[in-house]
Amino acid sequence: MKHADGFVHLCSDREWASAQASGALRPESLNRVGFVHLSTPQQVHLPANRLYRGRTDLVLLQVDPAKVGAPVRWEPGVPGDPESMLFPHLYGPLPVSAVIGVTPYRPGPDGGFAVAD
């Protein structure tokens, strides 16, 4: 599946099922740092490899930026990410209605993740 110029969010299939039941995804980061981590399809492998290496229960949510209903700010990632790279951060919960596609996101044989296509 080709992604449009939207955002993606990586979560477990269990977190996605819970979001569908409640109407919005509210990951721990929303309480801890005040935003939901998003990525572009070309960036998602960076946090995936840092946080989820080897996990096989992940889904990639394709997000329509026009439907998120809260501010999105492009901000630096973490030390170790490419220096000039900015990531989209959603300053509010991610409404289920803003998710326009869901695909499994599985690691390769070495446990690492590749750029989403």
GROMACS .gro file of C-alpha atoms in nm:
model
  117
    1MET     CA    1   0.000   0.000   0.000
    2LYS     CA    2   0.134   0.341  -0.095
    3HIS     CA    3   0.099   0.619   0.159
    4ALA     CA    4  -0.014   0.966   0.057
    5ASP     CA    5   0.138   1.278   0.207
    6GLY     CA    6  -0.001   1.188   0.545
    7PHE     CA    7   0.138   1.078   0.875
    8VAL     CA    8   0.173   0.736   1.030
    9HIS     CA    9   0.159   0.620   1.390
   10LEU     CA   10   0.302   0.293   1.517
   11CYS     CA   11   0.128   0.102   1.794
   12SER     CA   12   0.046  -0.251   1.900
   13ASP     CA   13  -0.260  -0.420   1.761
   14ARG     CA   14  -0.394  -0.427   2.120
   15GLU     CA   15  -0.354  -0.047   2.156
   16TRP     CA   16  -0.536  -0.001   1.824
   17ALA     CA   17  -0.823  -0.227   1.934
   18SER     CA   18  -0.855  -0.025   2.256
   19ALA     CA   19  -0.857   0.302   2.059
   20GLN     CA   20  -1.133   0.171   1.834
   21ALA     CA   21  -1.342   0.090   2.140
   22SER     CA   22  -1.291   0.436   2.297
   23GLY     CA   23  -1.291   0.646   1.978
   24ALA     CA   24  -0.939   0.785   2.013
   25LEU     CA   25  -0.581   0.672   2.064
   26ARG     CA   26  -0.431   0.817   2.380
   27PRO     CA   27  -0.080   0.671   2.411
   28GLU     CA   28   0.124   0.712   2.729
   29SER     CA   29   0.324   0.990   2.559
   30LEU     CA   30   0.014   1.213   2.554
   31ASN     CA   31   0.012   1.225   2.935
   32ARG     CA   32   0.391   1.220   2.973
   33VAL     CA   33   0.501   1.479   2.715
   34GLY     CA   34   0.172   1.623   2.590
   35PHE     CA   35   0.165   1.483   2.237
   36VAL     CA   36   0.123   1.174   2.021
   37HIS     CA   37   0.434   1.078   1.824
   38LEU     CA   38   0.371   1.068   1.449
   39SER     CA   39   0.611   1.009   1.162
   40THR     CA   40   0.619   1.025   0.788
   41PRO     CA   41   0.635   0.684   0.615
   42GLN     CA   42   1.003   0.760   0.538
   43GLN     CA   43   1.085   0.818   0.908
   44VAL     CA   44   0.889   0.550   1.091
   45HIS     CA   45   1.169   0.292   1.081
   46LEU     CA   46   1.382   0.513   1.309
   47PRO     CA   47   1.157   0.502   1.617
   48ALA     CA   48   1.048   0.147   1.526
   49ASN     CA   49   1.405   0.019   1.542
   50ARG     CA   50   1.481   0.219   1.856
   51LEU     CA   51   1.170   0.118   2.052
   52TYR     CA   52   1.019  -0.197   1.902
   53ARG     CA   53   1.299  -0.403   1.747
   54GLY     CA   54   1.183  -0.762   1.689
   55ARG     CA   55   0.818  -0.705   1.786
   56THR     CA   56   0.561  -0.869   1.561
   57ASP     CA   57   0.240  -0.722   1.708
   58LEU     CA   58   0.267  -0.375   1.553
   59VAL     CA   59   0.035  -0.196   1.315
   60LEU     CA   60   0.100   0.116   1.115
   61LEU     CA   61  -0.189   0.362   1.125
   62GLN     CA   62  -0.217   0.590   0.820
   63VAL     CA   63  -0.343   0.927   0.944
   64ASP     CA   64  -0.521   1.198   0.745
   65PRO     CA   65  -0.371   1.527   0.874
   66ALA     CA   66  -0.692   1.714   0.788
   67LYS     CA   67  -0.891   1.500   1.035
   68VAL     CA   68  -0.675   1.502   1.349
   69GLY     CA   69  -0.858   1.794   1.516
   70ALA     CA   70  -0.557   1.913   1.720
   71PRO     CA   71  -0.238   2.106   1.640
   72VAL     CA   72   0.049   1.919   1.471
   73ARG     CA   73   0.396   2.067   1.522
   74TRP     CA   74   0.713   1.958   1.343
   75GLU     CA   75   0.981   1.917   1.609
   76PRO     CA   76   1.319   1.745   1.656
   77GLY     CA   77   1.326   1.376   1.740
   78VAL     CA   78   1.580   1.233   1.982
   79PRO     CA   79   1.960   1.248   1.984
   80GLY     CA   80   2.082   1.000   1.726
   81ASP     CA   81   1.815   1.084   1.469
   82PRO     CA   82   1.944   1.271   1.162
   83GLU     CA   83   2.029   1.621   1.283
   84SER     CA   84   1.795   1.822   1.061
   85MET     CA   85   1.503   1.576   1.076
   86LEU     CA   86   1.177   1.697   1.225
   87PHE     CA   87   0.891   1.472   1.331
   88PRO     CA   88   0.520   1.559   1.342
   89HIS     CA   89   0.380   1.568   1.697
   90LEU     CA   90   0.003   1.572   1.754
   91TYR     CA   91  -0.093   1.783   2.056
   92GLY     CA   92  -0.409   1.593   2.143
   93PRO     CA   93  -0.550   1.240   2.117
   94LEU     CA   94  -0.557   1.074   1.775
   95PRO     CA   95  -0.922   1.029   1.673
   96VAL     CA   96  -1.004   0.689   1.524
   97SER     CA   97  -1.189   0.879   1.250
   98ALA     CA   98  -0.856   1.031   1.135
   99VAL     CA   99  -0.710   0.686   1.066
  100ILE     CA  100  -0.762   0.606   0.699
  101GLY     CA  101  -0.568   0.281   0.681
  102VAL     CA  102  -0.415   0.014   0.904
  103THR     CA  103  -0.144  -0.227   0.794
  104PRO     CA  104   0.070  -0.480   0.982
  105TYR     CA  105   0.426  -0.353   1.033
  106ARG     CA  106   0.660  -0.647   1.073
  107PRO     CA  107   1.037  -0.661   1.119
  108GLY     CA  108   1.270  -0.835   0.878
  109PRO     CA  109   1.454  -1.159   0.963
  110ASP     CA  110   1.715  -0.964   1.165
  111GLY     CA  111   1.445  -0.798   1.381
  112GLY     CA  112   1.493  -0.458   1.217
  113PHE     CA  113   1.231  -0.244   1.048
  114ALA     CA  114   1.252  -0.082   0.705
  115VAL     CA  115   1.100   0.234   0.558
  116ALA     CA  116   0.724   0.194   0.513
  117ASP     CA  117   0.614   0.180   0.150
   0.00000   0.00000   0.00000
